[in-house]
Coordinates of C-alpha atoms and ligand atoms in Angstrom, one line a residue:
M779 CA 5.6 16.2 -1.2
A780 CA 4.8 15.9 2.5
V781 CA 1.7 13.7 3.1
N782 CA -0.3 16.5 4.8
Q783 CA 0.2 18.8 1.8
L784 CA -1.4 16.1 -0.2
Q785 CA -4.2 14.9 2.1
L786 CA -5.4 18.2 3.5
H787 CA -7.1 21.2 1.8
D788 CA -5.7 24.7 2.6
N789 CA -8.5 25.1 5.1
G790 CA -7.3 22.0 7.0
Q791 CA -10.2 19.7 5.9
L792 CA -9.5 16.2 4.4
R793 CA -8.9 16.1 0.7
H794 CA -7.6 12.5 0.6
F795 CA -7.2 10.0 3.4
L796 CA -3.7 8.5 3.1
S797 CA -2.1 8.2 6.5
I798 CA -2.7 8.9 10.1
D799 CA 0.8 10.2 10.7
G800 CA 0.6 14.0 11.0
L801 CA -3.2 14.3 11.2
S802 CA -4.4 16.5 14.1
Q803 CA -6.4 15.2 17.0
D804 CA -9.3 17.4 15.7
I805 CA -9.5 15.5 12.5
L806 CA -9.4 12.1 14.2
W807 CA -12.2 13.2 16.5
K808 CA -14.2 14.5 13.6
I809 CA -14.0 11.1 12.0
I810 CA -15.0 9.3 15.2
H811 CA -17.9 11.7 15.9
T812 CA -19.2 11.5 12.3
A813 CA -19.0 7.7 12.4
E814 CA -21.0 7.7 15.7
R815 CA -23.9 9.4 13.8
F816 CA -24.2 6.3 11.7
I817 CA -24.5 3.9 14.6
N818 CA -27.7 3.0 16.4
E819 CA -27.8 2.2 20.1
D820 CA -27.8 -1.5 19.3
D821 CA -24.7 -1.1 17.1
S822 CA -26.6 -1.5 13.9
I823 CA -25.6 0.9 11.1
R824 CA -28.0 3.6 9.8
K825 CA -28.3 4.3 6.1
F826 CA -28.2 7.9 4.8
P827 CA -28.5 8.8 1.1
L828 CA -25.8 11.4 1.3
L829 CA -23.7 10.4 -1.7
Q830 CA -26.4 9.7 -4.3
Q831 CA -24.5 11.7 -6.9
K832 CA -21.2 10.0 -6.4
T833 CA -19.4 7.1 -8.1
I834 CA -16.9 5.3 -5.9
A835 CA -14.4 2.7 -7.3
N836 CA -12.9 0.0 -5.2
L837 CA -9.4 -0.7 -6.5
F838 CA -7.9 -3.7 -4.8
F839 CA -4.5 -4.6 -6.1
E840 CA -4.1 -7.0 -3.2
A841 CA -6.6 -9.6 -1.8
S842 CA -9.0 -8.4 0.9
T843 CA -12.3 -9.6 2.3
R844 CA -13.3 -7.5 5.3
T845 CA -11.9 -4.2 4.1
R846 CA -13.2 -4.4 0.5
T847 CA -16.6 -5.5 1.6
T848 CA -17.1 -3.0 4.3
F849 CA -16.0 -0.2 1.9
E850 CA -18.6 -1.5 -0.6
L851 CA -21.3 -1.6 2.1
A852 CA -20.3 1.9 3.4
A853 CA -20.7 3.3 -0.1
K854 CA -24.0 1.5 -0.7
H855 CA -25.4 2.7 2.7
L856 CA -24.7 6.2 1.5
S857 CA -26.5 5.5 -1.8
A858 CA -23.4 6.0 -3.9
Q859 CA -22.8 4.0 -7.1
V860 CA -20.1 1.4 -6.5
L861 CA -17.6 -0.1 -8.9
N862 CA -15.6 -3.1 -7.7
L863 CA -12.5 -3.8 -9.8
N864 CA -10.4 -6.8 -9.3
I865 CA -7.4 -5.2 -10.8
A866 CA -4.9 -7.8 -9.8
I867 CA -6.4 -10.2 -12.4
A868 CA -7.2 -7.6 -15.1
S869 CA -5.2 -4.6 -16.2
M870 CA -2.0 -5.2 -14.2
R871 CA -1.5 -8.6 -15.8
K872 CA -1.8 -6.9 -19.2
G873 CA 0.9 -4.5 -18.3
E874 CA -1.0 -1.3 -17.6
T875 CA 0.5 1.1 -15.1
L876 CA -1.4 2.0 -12.0
L877 CA -1.7 5.6 -13.2
D878 CA -3.1 4.6 -16.6
T879 CA -5.7 2.3 -14.9
V880 CA -6.8 5.2 -12.7
L881 CA -6.9 7.8 -15.4
N882 CA -9.2 5.5 -17.4
L883 CA -11.5 5.2 -14.4
H884 CA -11.4 8.9 -14.0
A885 CA -12.5 9.2 -17.6
M886 CA -15.5 7.2 -16.6
Q887 CA -16.3 10.0 -14.0
C888 CA -15.4 8.3 -10.8
D889 CA -15.4 10.7 -7.8
M890 CA -13.6 8.7 -5.3
F891 CA -11.1 5.8 -5.3
I892 CA -10.5 3.3 -2.5
M893 CA -7.2 1.7 -3.1
R894 CA -5.3 -1.2 -1.6
H895 CA -1.8 -1.9 -3.0
I896 CA 1.1 -4.2 -2.2
H897 CA 3.6 -1.4 -2.4
S898 CA 4.2 1.0 0.4
G899 CA 3.7 4.6 -0.9
A900 CA 1.4 3.6 -3.8
A901 CA -1.5 5.8 -2.4
H902 CA 0.8 8.7 -1.9
F903 CA 2.0 8.4 -5.5
L904 CA -1.4 8.2 -6.9
A905 CA -2.8 11.1 -4.9
K906 CA -0.1 13.3 -6.5
H907 CA -1.5 12.6 -9.9
L908 CA -5.3 12.7 -9.4
P909 CA -7.3 15.6 -10.8
E910 CA -8.6 18.2 -8.4
H911 CA -12.0 16.8 -7.6
V912 CA -11.2 13.2 -7.2
A913 CA -10.5 11.8 -3.7
L914 CA -8.4 8.8 -2.7
V915 CA -8.7 6.6 0.4
N916 CA -5.8 4.4 1.3
A917 CA -7.2 1.0 2.2
G918 CA -3.7 -0.4 3.0
D919 CA -0.3 0.1 1.2
G920 CA 2.4 -2.5 1.8
C921 CA 3.8 -2.4 5.3
H922 CA 3.2 1.3 5.5
S923 CA -0.2 2.5 6.5
H924 CA -3.8 1.3 7.0
P925 CA -5.5 4.4 8.3
T926 CA -9.2 3.3 8.0
Q927 CA -8.4 0.2 10.1
A928 CA -6.7 2.4 12.7
M929 CA -9.8 4.7 12.8
L930 CA -12.2 1.8 13.2
D931 CA -10.1 0.5 16.0
M932 CA -10.1 4.0 17.6
L933 CA -13.9 4.1 17.3
T934 CA -14.2 0.7 18.8
I935 CA -12.0 1.6 21.8
H936 CA -13.8 4.9 22.4
R937 CA -17.2 3.3 22.1
Y938 CA -16.6 0.5 24.6
K939 CA -13.8 1.9 26.8
G940 CA -14.3 5.7 26.8
D941 CA -11.5 8.1 27.5
F942 CA -8.2 7.4 25.8
A943 CA -6.3 9.3 28.5
K944 CA -7.2 6.5 31.0
L945 CA -6.2 3.6 28.8
R946 CA -3.2 1.3 28.5
V947 CA -3.2 -0.4 25.1
A948 CA -0.9 -3.3 24.0
I949 CA -0.3 -4.3 20.4
V950 CA 1.1 -7.8 20.1
G951 CA 2.8 -9.8 17.4
D952 CA 4.3 -9.0 14.0
I953 CA 4.7 -5.3 14.4
L954 CA 7.5 -5.1 11.7
H955 CA 5.2 -6.1 8.8
S956 CA 2.0 -4.6 10.0
R957 CA 0.6 -1.4 8.4
V958 CA -2.2 -1.7 11.0
A959 CA 0.3 -1.4 13.9
R960 CA 2.0 1.7 12.5
S961 CA -1.3 3.6 11.8
E962 CA -2.7 2.4 15.2
I963 CA 0.3 3.7 17.1
H964 CA 0.0 7.1 15.5
A965 CA -3.7 7.3 16.2
L966 CA -3.4 6.2 19.8
N967 CA -0.7 8.7 20.5
T968 CA -2.5 11.6 18.7
L969 CA -5.6 10.8 20.8
G970 CA -3.6 11.0 24.0
V971 CA -3.7 7.3 25.2
A972 CA -2.1 6.9 28.6
E973 CA 0.3 4.2 27.4
C974 CA 0.9 2.3 24.2
R975 CA 2.9 -0.9 24.4
V976 CA 4.2 -3.2 21.7
I977 CA 4.9 -6.8 22.6
A978 CA 7.0 -8.8 20.1
P979 CA 10.2 -10.8 19.6
K980 CA 13.1 -8.5 18.5
T981 CA 13.0 -9.9 15.0
L982 CA 9.4 -8.7 14.5
L983 CA 10.0 -5.1 15.6
P984 CA 10.9 -2.2 13.2
H985 CA 14.3 -0.7 13.6
D986 CA 12.8 2.7 14.3
V987 CA 10.5 1.4 17.1
D988 CA 12.2 3.6 19.7
G989 CA 11.0 6.7 17.9
L990 CA 7.4 5.6 17.7
G991 CA 6.3 6.7 21.2
V992 CA 5.7 3.1 22.6
H993 CA 7.0 1.0 25.4
V994 CA 8.6 -2.2 24.1
Y995 CA 8.2 -5.6 25.7
H996 CA 9.5 -8.9 24.6
D997 CA 7.7 -10.9 27.3
L998 CA 4.0 -11.3 26.8
T999 CA 3.1 -11.8 30.5
K1000 CA 5.0 -8.7 31.5
G1001 CA 3.6 -6.6 28.6
L1002 CA 0.0 -7.6 29.3
R1003 CA 0.0 -6.6 32.9
D1004 CA -2.8 -4.2 33.7
V1005 CA -3.7 -3.4 30.1
D1006 CA -7.2 -2.3 29.2
V1007 CA -7.0 -3.2 25.5
V1008 CA -5.0 -5.8 23.6
V1009 CA -4.7 -5.7 19.8
M1010 CA -3.5 -9.0 18.4
L1011 CA -1.8 -9.2 15.0
R1012 CA -1.4 -11.9 12.4
L1013 CA 2.1 -13.1 11.4
Q1014 CA 2.3 -11.6 7.9
Q1015 CA 4.2 -14.5 6.4
E1016 CA 3.7 -13.2 2.9
R1017 CA 5.9 -10.2 3.8
M1018 CA 8.6 -12.1 5.6
L1019 CA 11.7 -12.3 3.3
S1020 CA 13.6 -14.7 5.5
G1021 CA 12.9 -17.0 8.4
L1022 CA 12.4 -14.5 11.2
L1023 CA 10.8 -17.1 13.5
P1024 CA 11.8 -20.6 14.5
S1025 CA 8.2 -21.9 14.0
Q1026 CA 4.6 -21.0 14.3
R1027 CA 4.3 -23.4 17.2
E1028 CA 7.1 -21.7 19.1
F1029 CA 5.6 -18.3 18.4
Y1030 CA 2.3 -19.5 19.9
Q1031 CA 4.1 -20.8 23.0
Q1032 CA 5.6 -17.4 23.6
Y1033 CA 3.2 -14.9 22.2
G1034 CA -0.1 -16.8 21.6
L1035 CA -3.0 -15.1 23.6
T1036 CA -4.7 -17.7 25.8
T1037 CA -7.1 -17.1 28.7
G1038 CA -4.4 -17.9 31.2
R1039 CA -2.1 -15.2 29.7
L1040 CA -4.9 -12.7 29.5
S1041 CA -5.5 -13.0 33.3
V1042 CA -2.7 -10.5 34.1
A1043 CA -4.5 -7.8 32.2
K1044 CA -7.4 -5.7 33.7
P1045 CA -10.4 -7.9 34.6
D1046 CA -12.5 -6.1 31.9
V1047 CA -9.8 -6.1 29.2
M1048 CA -11.0 -5.9 25.6
V1049 CA -9.4 -8.1 22.9
M1050 CA -9.2 -6.8 19.4
H1051 CA -7.9 -8.2 16.1
P1052 CA -8.0 -6.6 12.6
G1053 CA -8.4 -10.0 11.0
P1054 CA -7.8 -12.3 9.3
M1055 CA -6.9 -14.2 12.5
N1056 CA -4.9 -17.4 12.7
R1057 CA -6.4 -19.4 15.5
G1058 CA -3.7 -21.4 17.4
V1059 CA -0.9 -19.1 16.0
E1060 CA -1.4 -15.6 17.6
I1061 CA -4.7 -16.2 19.4
A1062 CA -6.5 -19.2 21.0
S1063 CA -10.1 -19.8 20.0
E1064 CA -11.2 -19.5 23.6
V1065 CA -10.0 -15.9 23.6
A1066 CA -11.1 -15.1 20.0
D1067 CA -14.7 -16.3 20.8
G1068 CA -14.6 -15.3 24.5
V1069 CA -16.3 -12.6 26.5
H1070 CA -13.5 -10.1 26.2
S1071 CA -13.4 -10.3 22.4
V1072 CA -14.9 -7.5 20.2
I1073 CA -13.4 -8.8 17.0
L1074 CA -16.7 -9.0 15.1
K1075 CA -17.9 -5.7 16.5
Q1076 CA -14.8 -4.1 15.0
V1077 CA -15.9 -5.4 11.6
R1078 CA -19.4 -3.8 12.0
L1079 CA -18.0 -0.5 13.2
G1080 CA -15.7 -0.5 10.2
I1081 CA -18.7 0.3 8.0
A1082 CA -19.5 3.4 10.0
V1083 CA -16.0 4.7 10.0
R1084 CA -15.7 4.2 6.3
M1085 CA -19.0 6.0 5.7
A1086 CA -17.7 8.9 7.8
I1087 CA -14.5 9.2 5.9
M1088 CA -16.3 9.1 2.5
C1089 CA -18.7 11.8 3.7
L1090 CA -15.8 14.0 5.0
L1091 CA -14.0 13.7 1.7
A1092 CA -17.2 14.5 -0.2
G1093 CA -17.9 17.5 2.2
N1094 CA -21.4 16.2 2.9
L1095 CA -22.0 15.3 6.5
P1096 CA -25.0 13.7 8.2
E1097 CA -27.0 15.8 10.7
E1098 CA -26.4 15.4 14.4
K1099 CA -28.4 12.7 16.0
Ligands
NCD184 C1 -5.0 -6.2 7.9 C2 -4.4 -5.8 6.6 O1 -4.8 -6.1 5.5 O2 -3.4 -5.0 6.7 N1 -6.3 -6.7 7.7 C3 -7.4 -5.9 7.4 O3 -7.3 -5.0 6.8 N2 -8.6 -6.3 8.0 C4 -4.2 -7.1 8.7 C5 -3.6 -8.4 8.1 O4 -3.7 -8.6 6.9 O5 -3.1 -9.2 8.9

């Protein structure tokens, strides 16, 4: 079943949030504008008791710190009841299937599931089997998709840089294994970014990169020239089946973001990273902690975007500011 048949109601509103691919510009803007209602001038997050009647279960079949915690905070800021299940060390080890675990949770009357899974396509599979009134949010599936990270990055870019049509964005590093990169590219193109570049060695690019609507660079200095936003990615060693790189040291020499290398970008360039970052591998500490970095701001805005997605799925939106 096509992803949009699953994630959209007949009236075009969100039923699940599984993937950015195929979502309209209208829906992406609706997420961004709803999230903005939860953010104060000083970037602190406002609390709204909009989901008091809802029970939301966090199902993380793969380790996570930021994503799981910000989903939990988002649900609590909306006054929902939250269940945190560390599935990796419970049911799965006892041989229960994903579907059985979720059907048991449904029996406990959960209204929404937030799921991260090691396998690409797990969220899509589960969405097909959920009862009518239960919503699913994909918090990352394998190398495939991480739509809430993409949306928090879009919110960050829009908040600090404005109009997408004027921006040149570069995504750097392990594009091949990154679910963030895939979702981000779809979101940037849907929102009409002026140019989206990917910068990586050939071995860390997906085979279908030419069809993704990006300009490919193998040289960091050339790729960074005149960009407004740089998104750095971690080397996802846990997903690399064979040695795709000579060494981390060599990667840093060619692709590590240092202040010197950043100097070819726009003077007010903004540096982003979804985390977890590996200092001295893809990014130098001087950049990660420097004036161009918004890495910790991204984490904060992630709460607002996750609140927005939960409210859109529940059909209960905050009033305009
Ligand atoms: C990313 C993820 O899990 O895909 N991190 C995140 O969600 N904050 C990126 C990564 O693991 O490198």
